[in-house]
PDB file of C-alpha atoms in Angstrom:
ATOM      1  CA  UNK A   1     166.990 114.516 165.168  1.00 33.00           C
ATOM      2  CA  UNK A   2     169.787 112.484 167.316  1.00 41.00           C
ATOM      3  CA  UNK A   3     168.535 108.343 167.112  1.00 54.00           C
ATOM      4  CA  UNK A   4     166.197 107.370 170.577  1.00 82.00           C
ATOM      5  CA  UNK A   5     168.397 105.049 171.631  1.00 86.00           C
ATOM      6  CA  UNK A   6     166.269 101.958 170.792  1.00 85.00           C
ATOM      7  CA  UNK A   7     167.076 102.722 167.287  1.00 84.00           C
ATOM      8  CA  UNK A   8     170.863 103.224 167.439  1.00 88.00           C
ATOM      9  CA  UNK A   9     173.068 101.268 166.157  1.00 84.00           C
ATOM     10  CA  UNK A  10     175.380  99.450 168.481  1.00 88.00           C
ATOM     11  CA  UNK A  11     179.025  99.376 168.677  1.00 88.00           C
ATOM     12  CA  UNK A  12     180.699  96.315 167.529  1.00 83.00           C
ATOM     13  CA  UNK A  13     177.299  95.248 165.149  1.00 84.00           C
ATOM     14  CA  UNK A  14     179.520  96.518 162.169  1.00 86.00           C
ATOM     15  CA  UNK A  15     180.802  94.289 160.097  1.00 89.00           C
ATOM     16  CA  UNK A  16     178.042  91.456 161.443  1.00 88.00           C
ATOM     17  CA  UNK A  17     177.171  90.083 158.373  1.00 88.00           C
ATOM     18  CA  UNK A  18     180.609  89.019 157.597  1.00 92.00           C
ATOM     19  CA  UNK A  19     181.691  87.393 160.834  1.00 92.00           C
ATOM     20  CA  UNK A  20     181.627  83.148 161.523  1.00 95.00           C
ATOM     21  CA  UNK A  21     178.240  82.416 162.406  1.00 95.00           C
ATOM     22  CA  UNK A  22     179.598  81.504 166.273  1.00 96.00           C
ATOM     23  CA  UNK A  23     181.272  84.857 166.416  1.00 94.00           C
ATOM     24  CA  UNK A  24     178.152  86.408 165.284  1.00 94.00           C
ATOM     25  CA  UNK A  25     175.945  84.609 168.156  1.00 95.00           C
ATOM     26  CA  UNK A  26     178.891  84.980 170.447  1.00 95.00           C
ATOM     27  CA  UNK A  27     177.414  89.286 169.798  1.00 93.00           C
ATOM     28  CA  UNK A  28     173.665  88.043 170.520  1.00 95.00           C
ATOM     29  CA  UNK A  29     174.281  86.580 173.459  1.00 95.00           C
ATOM     30  CA  UNK A  30     176.191  88.894 175.959  1.00 95.00           C
ATOM     31  CA  UNK A  31     173.795  91.619 174.564  1.00 94.00           C
ATOM     32  CA  UNK A  32     171.216  90.505 175.675  1.00 94.00           C
ATOM     33  CA  UNK A  33     173.059  89.971 178.696  1.00 96.00           C
ATOM     34  CA  UNK A  34     173.587  93.573 178.619  1.00 94.00           C
ATOM     35  CA  UNK A  35     170.274  94.125 178.378  1.00 95.00           C
ATOM     36  CA  UNK A  36     168.833  92.569 180.928  1.00 96.00           C
ATOM     37  CA  UNK A  37     171.351  94.310 183.147  1.00 96.00           C
ATOM     38  CA  UNK A  38     169.489  97.363 182.820  1.00 95.00           C
ATOM     39  CA  UNK A  39     166.779  96.155 185.169  1.00 98.00           C
ATOM     40  CA  UNK A  40     168.755  96.626 188.380  1.00 98.00           C
ATOM     41  CA  UNK A  41     168.142 100.437 188.028  1.00 98.00           C
ATOM     42  CA  UNK A  42     164.331  99.758 188.497  1.00 98.00           C
ATOM     43  CA  UNK A  43     164.209  98.093 190.619  1.00 98.00           C
ATOM     44  CA  UNK A  44     162.776 100.822 192.828  1.00 98.00           C
ATOM     45  CA  UNK A  45     160.586 101.992 190.440  1.00 98.00           C
ATOM     46  CA  UNK A  46     159.328  97.797 189.607  1.00 98.00           C
ATOM     47  CA  UNK A  47     158.775  98.307 192.997  1.00 98.00           C
ATOM     48  CA  UNK A  48     156.776 100.786 193.489  1.00 98.00           C
ATOM     49  CA  UNK A  49     154.425  99.744 191.216  1.00 98.00           C
ATOM     50  CA  UNK A  50     154.423  96.105 191.977  1.00 98.00           C
ATOM     51  CA  UNK A  51     152.573  97.639 195.298  1.00 98.00           C
ATOM     52  CA  UNK A  52     150.401 100.329 193.034  1.00 98.00           C
ATOM     53  CA  UNK A  53     148.945  96.504 191.217  1.00 98.00           C
ATOM     54  CA  UNK A  54     148.600  94.744 194.577  1.00 98.00           C
ATOM     55  CA  UNK A  55     146.580  97.079 195.962  1.00 97.00           C
ATOM     56  CA  UNK A  56     144.625  97.536 193.563  1.00 98.00           C
ATOM     57  CA  UNK A  57     143.914  93.666 193.111  1.00 98.00           C
ATOM     58  CA  UNK A  58     143.002  93.837 196.712  1.00 96.00           C
ATOM     59  CA  UNK A  59     140.383  95.937 196.717  1.00 96.00           C
ATOM     60  CA  UNK A  60     139.517  93.926 194.285  1.00 96.00           C
ATOM     61  CA  UNK A  61     140.439  95.503 191.639  1.00 98.00           C
ATOM     62  CA  UNK A  62     142.223  94.387 187.339  1.00 98.00           C
ATOM     63  CA  UNK A  63     145.711  94.536 185.803  1.00 98.00           C
ATOM     64  CA  UNK A  64     145.491  96.509 182.728  1.00 98.00           C
ATOM     65  CA  UNK A  65     148.385  95.536 180.443  1.00 98.00           C
ATOM     66  CA  UNK A  66     148.468  97.226 177.234  1.00 97.00           C
ATOM     67  CA  UNK A  67     150.637  97.658 174.871  1.00 96.00           C
ATOM     68  CA  UNK A  68     151.332  96.875 170.901  1.00 94.00           C
ATOM     69  CA  UNK A  69     153.796  95.215 168.696  1.00 92.00           C
ATOM     70  CA  UNK A  70     156.705  92.911 170.531  1.00 92.00           C
ATOM     71  CA  UNK A  71     155.596  95.082 173.405  1.00 95.00           C
ATOM     72  CA  UNK A  72     152.331  93.569 174.124  1.00 95.00           C
ATOM     73  CA  UNK A  73     153.446  89.084 172.934  1.00 94.00           C
ATOM     74  CA  UNK A  74     156.086  90.562 176.362  1.00 96.00           C
ATOM     75  CA  UNK A  75     152.803  91.636 178.287  1.00 96.00           C
ATOM     76  CA  UNK A  76     150.535  88.391 176.585  1.00 96.00           C
ATOM     77  CA  UNK A  77     153.215  86.252 178.045  1.00 95.00           C
ATOM     78  CA  UNK A  78     153.409  87.389 181.449  1.00 97.00           C
ATOM     79  CA  UNK A  79     149.678  87.994 182.235  1.00 97.00           C
ATOM     80  CA  UNK A  80     148.592  84.417 180.381  1.00 96.00           C
ATOM     81  CA  UNK A  81     150.431  83.089 183.664  1.00 95.00           C
ATOM     82  CA  UNK A  82     148.989  84.630 185.850  1.00 96.00           C
ATOM     83  CA  UNK A  83     146.035  82.775 186.769  1.00 95.00           C
ATOM     84  CA  UNK A  84     147.358  79.366 186.876  1.00 92.00           C
ATOM     85  CA  UNK A  85     150.700  80.767 188.785  1.00 94.00           C
ATOM     86  CA  UNK A  86     149.198  83.112 191.324  1.00 96.00           C
ATOM     87  CA  UNK A  87     145.450  81.455 191.358  1.00 94.00           C
ATOM     88  CA  UNK A  88     143.828  85.556 190.079  1.00 96.00           C
ATOM     89  CA  UNK A  89     141.407  84.855 189.059  1.00 95.00           C
ATOM     90  CA  UNK A  90     141.390  85.423 184.885  1.00 95.00           C
ATOM     91  CA  UNK A  91     138.509  88.022 184.768  1.00 96.00           C
ATOM     92  CA  UNK A  92     141.169  90.236 186.083  1.00 97.00           C
ATOM     93  CA  UNK A  93     143.600  90.083 184.153  1.00 98.00           C
ATOM     94  CA  UNK A  94     142.963  92.872 181.129  1.00 97.00           C
ATOM     95  CA  UNK A  95     145.245  92.615 178.063  1.00 96.00           C
ATOM     96  CA  UNK A  96     144.926  95.491 175.188  1.00 97.00           C
ATOM     97  CA  UNK A  97     146.529  94.359 172.279  1.00 94.00           C
ATOM     98  CA  UNK A  98     147.102  96.702 169.146  1.00 93.00           C
ATOM     99  CA  UNK A  99     144.990  95.196 166.361  1.00 90.00           C
ATOM    100  CA  UNK A 100     143.223  92.462 168.667  1.00 88.00           C
ATOM    101  CA  UNK A 101     143.409  88.821 168.788  1.00 84.00           C
ATOM    102  CA  UNK A 102     144.806  88.766 165.268  1.00 82.00           C
ATOM    103  CA  UNK A 103     148.154  90.600 165.306  1.00 82.00           C
ATOM    104  CA  UNK A 104     148.922  87.293 167.265  1.00 82.00           C
ATOM    105  CA  UNK A 105     148.899  85.858 163.927  1.00 82.00           C
ATOM    106  CA  UNK A 106     149.798  88.342 161.542  1.00 82.00           C
ATOM    107  CA  UNK A 107     151.512  91.054 163.974  1.00 75.00           C
ATOM    108  CA  UNK A 108     151.441  94.240 161.087  1.00 78.00           C
ATOM    109  CA  UNK A 109     152.578  97.427 162.293  1.00 76.00           C
ATOM    110  CA  UNK A 110     149.948 100.096 161.951  1.00 82.00           C
ATOM    111  CA  UNK A 111     147.261  98.935 165.002  1.00 86.00           C
ATOM    112  CA  UNK A 112     150.464 100.496 167.087  1.00 88.00           C
ATOM    113  CA  UNK A 113     149.917 103.958 165.130  1.00 88.00           C
ATOM    114  CA  UNK A 114     145.935 103.568 166.669  1.00 92.00           C
ATOM    115  CA  UNK A 115     145.593 105.378 169.909  1.00 95.00           C
ATOM    116  CA  UNK A 116     141.604 106.392 169.954  1.00 96.00           C
ATOM    117  CA  UNK A 117     141.634 102.365 169.257  1.00 95.00           C
ATOM    118  CA  UNK A 118     143.262 101.283 172.330  1.00 96.00           C
ATOM    119  CA  UNK A 119     141.169 104.556 173.790  1.00 97.00           C
ATOM    120  CA  UNK A 120     138.000 102.849 173.062  1.00 96.00           C
ATOM    121  CA  UNK A 121     139.265  99.678 174.409  1.00 96.00           C
ATOM    122  CA  UNK A 122     140.135 100.561 176.991  1.00 98.00           C
ATOM    123  CA  UNK A 123     136.423 102.467 177.827  1.00 97.00           C
ATOM    124  CA  UNK A 124     134.769  99.291 176.204  1.00 97.00           C
ATOM    125  CA  UNK A 125     137.100  97.728 179.760  1.00 97.00           C
ATOM    126  CA  UNK A 126     135.185  99.908 182.163  1.00 97.00           C
ATOM    127  CA  UNK A 127     138.735 101.278 184.264  1.00 97.00           C
ATOM    128  CA  UNK A 128     137.846 103.282 187.547  1.00 97.00           C
ATOM    129  CA  UNK A 129     139.688 104.498 189.483  1.00 97.00           C
ATOM    130  CA  UNK A 130     139.766 100.436 190.540  1.00 98.00           C
ATOM    131  CA  UNK A 131     141.967  98.964 188.500  1.00 98.00           C
ATOM    132  CA  UNK A 132     145.504 100.313 186.809  1.00 98.00           C
ATOM    133  CA  UNK A 133     147.230 100.049 183.911  1.00 98.00           C
ATOM    134  CA  UNK A 134     150.427  99.042 182.277  1.00 98.00           C
ATOM    135  CA  UNK A 135     152.057 100.022 178.767  1.00 98.00           C
ATOM    136  CA  UNK A 136     154.078  98.977 177.592  1.00 98.00           C
ATOM    137  CA  UNK A 137     156.620 100.269 174.780  1.00 96.00           C
ATOM    138  CA  UNK A 138     159.707 100.066 173.385  1.00 95.00           C
ATOM    139  CA  UNK A 139     160.159 103.651 172.261  1.00 94.00           C
ATOM    140  CA  UNK A 140     157.666 104.657 175.492  1.00 95.00           C
ATOM    141  CA  UNK A 141     155.767 106.566 172.197  1.00 95.00           C
ATOM    142  CA  UNK A 142     153.987 104.049 170.396  1.00 95.00           C
ATOM    143  CA  UNK A 143     150.436 105.495 169.707  1.00 96.00           C
ATOM    144  CA  UNK A 144     148.518 102.852 170.613  1.00 96.00           C
ATOM    145  CA  UNK A 145     150.065 102.204 174.214  1.00 97.00           C
ATOM    146  CA  UNK A 146     149.996 106.260 174.737  1.00 97.00           C
ATOM    147  CA  UNK A 147     146.337 105.663 173.526  1.00 97.00           C
ATOM    148  CA  UNK A 148     145.887 103.673 176.634  1.00 98.00           C
ATOM    149  CA  UNK A 149     147.934 105.693 179.195  1.00 98.00           C
ATOM    150  CA  UNK A 150     145.672 109.003 178.719  1.00 98.00           C
ATOM    151  CA  UNK A 151     142.160 107.004 178.307  1.00 98.00           C
ATOM    152  CA  UNK A 152     143.405 105.326 182.113  1.00 98.00           C
ATOM    153  CA  UNK A 153     144.035 108.467 183.272  1.00 97.00           C
ATOM    154  CA  UNK A 154     140.422 110.312 182.485  1.00 97.00           C
ATOM    155  CA  UNK A 155     138.501 107.294 184.106  1.00 98.00           C
ATOM    156  CA  UNK A 156     140.681 107.467 187.315  1.00 98.00           C
ATOM    157  CA  UNK A 157     143.157 104.344 187.107  1.00 98.00           C
ATOM    158  CA  UNK A 158     146.550 104.147 188.652  1.00 98.00           C
ATOM    159  CA  UNK A 159     148.864 103.931 185.729  1.00 98.00           C
ATOM    160  CA  UNK A 160     152.427 102.310 184.573  1.00 98.00           C
ATOM    161  CA  UNK A 161     154.422 103.317 182.155  1.00 98.00           C
ATOM    162  CA  UNK A 162     157.316 100.798 180.960  1.00 98.00           C
ATOM    163  CA  UNK A 163     160.178 101.811 178.433  1.00 97.00           C
ATOM    164  CA  UNK A 164     163.570 101.697 177.769  1.00 96.00           C
ATOM    165  CA  UNK A 165     164.211 104.934 175.818  1.00 94.00           C
ATOM    166  CA  UNK A 166     165.070 107.772 178.982  1.00 94.00           C
ATOM    167  CA  UNK A 167     162.645 110.589 178.018  1.00 94.00           C
ATOM    168  CA  UNK A 168     159.508 108.785 176.970  1.00 95.00           C
ATOM    169  CA  UNK A 169     156.536 110.565 176.340  1.00 96.00           C
ATOM    170  CA  UNK A 170     154.938 107.855 177.944  1.00 97.00           C
ATOM    171  CA  UNK A 171     156.206 109.023 181.551  1.00 97.00           C
ATOM    172  CA  UNK A 172     154.597 112.029 180.997  1.00 97.00           C
ATOM    173  CA  UNK A 173     151.479 110.098 181.077  1.00 97.00           C
ATOM    174  CA  UNK A 174     152.222 107.694 184.223  1.00 98.00           C
ATOM    175  CA  UNK A 175     151.920 108.257 187.478  1.00 98.00           C
ATOM    176  CA  UNK A 176     155.055 105.970 187.877  1.00 98.00           C
ATOM    177  CA  UNK A 177     157.771 105.623 185.260  1.00 98.00           C
ATOM    178  CA  UNK A 178     159.514 101.901 184.614  1.00 98.00           C
ATOM    179  CA  UNK A 179     162.716 102.475 182.452  1.00 97.00           C
ATOM    180  CA  UNK A 180     164.520 100.275 181.454  1.00 97.00           C
ATOM    181  CA  UNK A 181     167.970 102.487 180.279  1.00 95.00           C
ATOM    182  CA  UNK A 182     168.257  99.242 177.637  1.00 95.00           C
ATOM    183  CA  UNK A 183     172.061  99.295 175.235  1.00 92.00           C
ATOM    184  CA  UNK A 184     171.045  99.784 171.198  1.00 92.00           C
ATOM    185  CA  UNK A 185     170.308  96.517 170.036  1.00 90.00           C
ATOM    186  CA  UNK A 186     172.944  94.692 168.057  1.00 89.00           C
ATOM    187  CA  UNK A 187     170.214  94.921 164.936  1.00 90.00           C
ATOM    188  CA  UNK A 188     169.086  98.826 165.107  1.00 89.00           C
ATOM    189  CA  UNK A 189     165.632  98.563 166.200  1.00 86.00           C
ATOM    190  CA  UNK A 190     165.234  95.266 166.959  1.00 87.00           C
ATOM    191  CA  UNK A 191     163.641  95.843 169.755  1.00 89.00           C
ATOM    192  CA  UNK A 192     161.719  92.104 169.761  1.00 88.00           C
ATOM    193  CA  UNK A 193     165.779  91.449 171.138  1.00 91.00           C
ATOM    194  CA  UNK A 194     167.574  93.376 174.005  1.00 94.00           C
ATOM    195  CA  UNK A 195     164.235  95.421 174.575  1.00 94.00           C
ATOM    196  CA  UNK A 196     162.140  92.856 174.145  1.00 95.00           C
ATOM    197  CA  UNK A 197     164.347  90.517 177.187  1.00 96.00           C
ATOM    198  CA  UNK A 198     164.159  93.161 179.717  1.00 97.00           C
ATOM    199  CA  UNK A 199     160.931  94.050 179.264  1.00 98.00           C
ATOM    200  CA  UNK A 200     159.769  90.177 180.266  1.00 97.00           C
ATOM    201  CA  UNK A 201     162.179  90.733 182.905  1.00 98.00           C
ATOM    202  CA  UNK A 202     160.725  93.780 184.531  1.00 98.00           C
ATOM    203  CA  UNK A 203     156.885  92.240 183.922  1.00 98.00           C
ATOM    204  CA  UNK A 204     158.663  89.018 185.647  1.00 98.00           C
ATOM    205  CA  UNK A 205     159.135  90.709 188.504  1.00 98.00           C
ATOM    206  CA  UNK A 206     157.020  92.938 188.758  1.00 98.00           C
ATOM    207  CA  UNK A 207     153.816  90.768 188.647  1.00 98.00           C
ATOM    208  CA  UNK A 208     155.692  88.001 190.944  1.00 98.00           C
ATOM    209  CA  UNK A 209     156.301  91.184 193.762  1.00 98.00           C
ATOM    210  CA  UNK A 210     152.707  91.092 193.000  1.00 98.00           C
ATOM    211  CA  UNK A 211     152.348  87.520 194.071  1.00 97.00           C
ATOM    212  CA  UNK A 212     154.156  88.142 197.124  1.00 97.00           C
ATOM    213  CA  UNK A 213     152.342  91.245 198.667  1.00 97.00           C
ATOM    214  CA  UNK A 214     149.057  89.090 198.397  1.00 97.00           C
ATOM    215  CA  UNK A 215     150.084  86.576 200.011  1.00 96.00           C
ATOM    216  CA  UNK A 216     150.300  83.764 196.864  1.00 96.00           C
ATOM    217  CA  UNK A 217     154.435  82.707 197.777  1.00 97.00           C
ATOM    218  CA  UNK A 218     155.897  81.611 200.640  1.00 97.00           C
ATOM    219  CA  UNK A 219     159.599  80.466 201.020  1.00 96.00           C
ATOM    220  CA  UNK A 220     159.734  80.331 197.292  1.00 95.00           C
ATOM    221  CA  UNK A 221     156.132  78.002 196.616  1.00 96.00           C
ATOM    222  CA  UNK A 222     153.186  79.327 194.519  1.00 96.00           C
ATOM    223  CA  UNK A 223     151.115  78.087 197.281  1.00 97.00           C
ATOM    224  CA  UNK A 224     148.031  80.519 195.323  1.00 95.00           C
ATOM    225  CA  UNK A 225     148.378  78.182 192.096  1.00 92.00           C
ATOM    226  CA  UNK A 226     145.202  76.734 189.935  1.00 87.00           C
ATOM    227  CA  UNK A 227     146.128  73.362 189.977  1.00 87.00           C
ATOM    228  CA  UNK A 228     144.467  72.225 186.041  1.00 86.00           C
ATOM    229  CA  UNK A 229     146.779  68.882 184.525  1.00 90.00           C
ATOM    230  CA  UNK A 230     148.447  66.342 185.881  1.00 92.00           C
ATOM    231  CA  UNK A 231     151.796  68.591 187.055  1.00 93.00           C
ATOM    232  CA  UNK A 232     150.548  71.145 188.276  1.00 92.00           C
ATOM    233  CA  UNK A 233     148.099  68.242 190.668  1.00 94.00           C
ATOM    234  CA  UNK A 234     151.286  66.373 191.522  1.00 96.00           C
ATOM    235  CA  UNK A 235     153.071  69.932 192.406  1.00 96.00           C
ATOM    236  CA  UNK A 236     150.561  71.314 194.470  1.00 96.00           C
ATOM    237  CA  UNK A 237     150.988  67.695 196.898  1.00 97.00           C
ATOM    238  CA  UNK A 238     154.335  68.615 196.505  1.00 97.00           C
ATOM    239  CA  UNK A 239     154.181  71.599 198.027  1.00 97.00           C
ATOM    240  CA  UNK A 240     151.686  70.834 200.859  1.00 97.00           C
ATOM    241  CA  UNK A 241     153.364  68.366 202.029  1.00 97.00           C
ATOM    242  CA  UNK A 242     157.030  69.885 202.125  1.00 97.00           C
ATOM    243  CA  UNK A 243     155.282  73.201 204.231  1.00 97.00           C
ATOM    244  CA  UNK A 244     153.008  71.500 206.086  1.00 96.00           C
ATOM    245  CA  UNK A 245     156.162  67.980 206.749  1.00 95.00           C
ATOM    246  CA  UNK A 246     153.359  65.132 205.467  1.00 96.00           C
ATOM    247  CA  UNK A 247     153.902  62.881 203.619  1.00 96.00           C
ATOM    248  CA  UNK A 248     152.195  63.412 199.558  1.00 95.00           C
ATOM    249  CA  UNK A 249     149.714  60.749 200.274  1.00 96.00           C
ATOM    250  CA  UNK A 250     147.769  63.171 202.326  1.00 96.00           C
ATOM    251  CA  UNK A 251     148.359  66.195 201.309  1.00 96.00           C
ATOM    252  CA  UNK A 252     146.244  64.674 198.026  1.00 95.00           C
ATOM    253  CA  UNK A 253     143.594  64.153 200.228  1.00 96.00           C
ATOM    254  CA  UNK A 254     143.908  67.620 202.349  1.00 96.00           C
ATOM    255  CA  UNK A 255     143.790  69.002 199.319  1.00 95.00           C
ATOM    256  CA  UNK A 256     140.854  67.340 198.043  1.00 95.00           C
ATOM    257  CA  UNK A 257     139.271  68.450 201.469  1.00 95.00           C
ATOM    258  CA  UNK A 258     140.628  71.833 200.874  1.00 95.00           C
ATOM    259  CA  UNK A 259     138.739  71.760 197.053  1.00 93.00           C
ATOM    260  CA  UNK A 260     142.250  72.051 195.584  1.00 94.00           C
ATOM    261  CA  UNK A 261     143.049  75.127 197.803  1.00 95.00           C
ATOM    262  CA  UNK A 262     147.422  74.265 199.047  1.00 96.00           C
ATOM    263  CA  UNK A 263     146.659  77.145 201.225  1.00 96.00           C
ATOM    264  CA  UNK A 264     143.627  76.205 203.444  1.00 97.00           C
ATOM    265  CA  UNK A 265     145.156  72.099 203.466  1.00 96.00           C
ATOM    266  CA  UNK A 266     148.383  73.312 204.246  1.00 97.00           C
ATOM    267  CA  UNK A 267     146.475  75.062 208.042  1.00 97.00           C
ATOM    268  CA  UNK A 268     144.208  71.438 207.443  1.00 96.00           C
ATOM    269  CA  UNK A 269     148.321  69.685 208.105  1.00 95.00           C
ATOM    270  CA  UNK A 270     148.562  72.180 210.631  1.00 95.00           C
ATOM    271  CA  UNK A 271     145.641  71.661 212.379  1.00 94.00           C
ATOM    272  CA  UNK A 272     142.972  73.824 211.332  1.00 95.00           C
ATOM    273  CA  UNK A 273     139.212  71.466 211.963  1.00 95.00           C
ATOM    274  CA  UNK A 274     137.893  72.269 209.067  1.00 96.00           C
ATOM    275  CA  UNK A 275     138.534  73.828 205.183  1.00 96.00           C
ATOM    276  CA  UNK A 276     135.992  77.435 206.718  1.00 96.00           C
ATOM    277  CA  UNK A 277     137.722  77.570 209.525  1.00 96.00           C
ATOM    278  CA  UNK A 278     140.841  77.539 207.901  1.00 96.00           C
ATOM    279  CA  UNK A 279     139.663  80.003 204.922  1.00 96.00           C
ATOM    280  CA  UNK A 280     138.557  81.872 208.165  1.00 96.00           C
ATOM    281  CA  UNK A 281     142.280  82.693 208.946  1.00 96.00           C
ATOM    282  CA  UNK A 282     143.349  82.863 205.691  1.00 96.00           C
ATOM    283  CA  UNK A 283     140.764  86.003 205.664  1.00 95.00           C
ATOM    284  CA  UNK A 284     141.848  86.767 209.317  1.00 95.00           C
ATOM    285  CA  UNK A 285     145.258  87.069 207.838  1.00 95.00           C
ATOM    286  CA  UNK A 286     144.619  89.352 204.624  1.00 93.00           C
ATOM    287  CA  UNK A 287     145.297  85.175 202.549  1.00 94.00           C
ATOM    288  CA  UNK A 288     148.802  85.692 203.955  1.00 95.00           C
ATOM    289  CA  UNK A 289     149.682  82.223 205.168  1.00 96.00           C
ATOM    290  CA  UNK A 290     152.483  83.087 206.979  1.00 96.00           C
ATOM    291  CA  UNK A 291     150.499  85.270 209.192  1.00 95.00           C
ATOM    292  CA  UNK A 292     147.106  82.288 209.568  1.00 96.00           C
ATOM    293  CA  UNK A 293     149.619  79.415 210.294  1.00 95.00           C
ATOM    294  CA  UNK A 294     150.947  82.129 213.531  1.00 94.00           C
ATOM    295  CA  UNK A 295     147.088  82.493 214.702  1.00 91.00           C
ATOM    296  CA  UNK A 296     146.808  79.194 213.703  1.00 91.00           C
ATOM    297  CA  UNK A 297     149.962  78.558 216.695  1.00 85.00           C
ATOM    298  CA  UNK A 298     148.972  80.794 218.697  1.00 81.00           C
ATOM    299  CA  UNK A 299     145.478  79.245 219.128  1.00 72.00           C
ATOM    300  CA  UNK A 300     146.807  76.058 219.807  1.00 62.00           C
ATOM    301  CA  UNK A 301     149.292  76.848 222.761  1.00 54.00           C
ATOM    302  CA  UNK A 302     146.205  78.729 224.018  1.00 53.00           C
ATOM    303  CA  UNK A 303     144.550  75.991 224.828  1.00 51.00           C
ATOM    304  CA  UNK A 304     147.278  73.335 225.784  1.00 47.00           C
TER     305      UNK A 304
END
């Protein structure tokens, strides 16, 4: 039986252990760039997945990541930043890792074979038709990821599979399949390299598009960020200043009035009568700042 693409030997890897360090590094860098390019063919599937996730989150559901090994680390990196960057509540993002939190300090291989544990964890999280689960696996055949998909599907949740091998078993289970057809690894089977790079890019693209659908990005600014340190407080003020056209001192004052909400502060700077009025505008605009600003401008124009 021929090896899957993620287990195959890279065409330029012969003699790598006898090459000069700079030559090895050039090969590794080129392979990473080539792997990153695999996301382009997956753009339609990533777009479909983002729309599905945004639909569930907008309706009050949760986004669940399920993965093992290196794929789990890619999932974790994407998931953990969603609350801070885009203001998605922490309890709306669930992370299921093979081996649990122990895997973050001791990444052993055995837990990825435990499909039963994945099914138990999905059941314990009480996934339902309002939620969406993304399973990530380079091979596309990891039992933990497959178990999570099977249980999520049984419970009516939306399901997305991200894998790097065509014909992956995960694709037969999930509603949406995202194939990242990366080339063989320079170190055969070491999917923490090219496959992991493509997964990280694809997940970042997917979650960023979700945030755009939800109205958390405006003109390239993260207008729903959760500012919980000095850097982010300064960033929030700069965002308000840039979009509303006010100075940063005014922006900081408006952020205090808004309870830290960047969107509300921008609407206040643009003429909203109060934080309550700004929130009503946002609710009526589906949390889309552009639409809320248009409504505010329209209401002001009608009173002139």
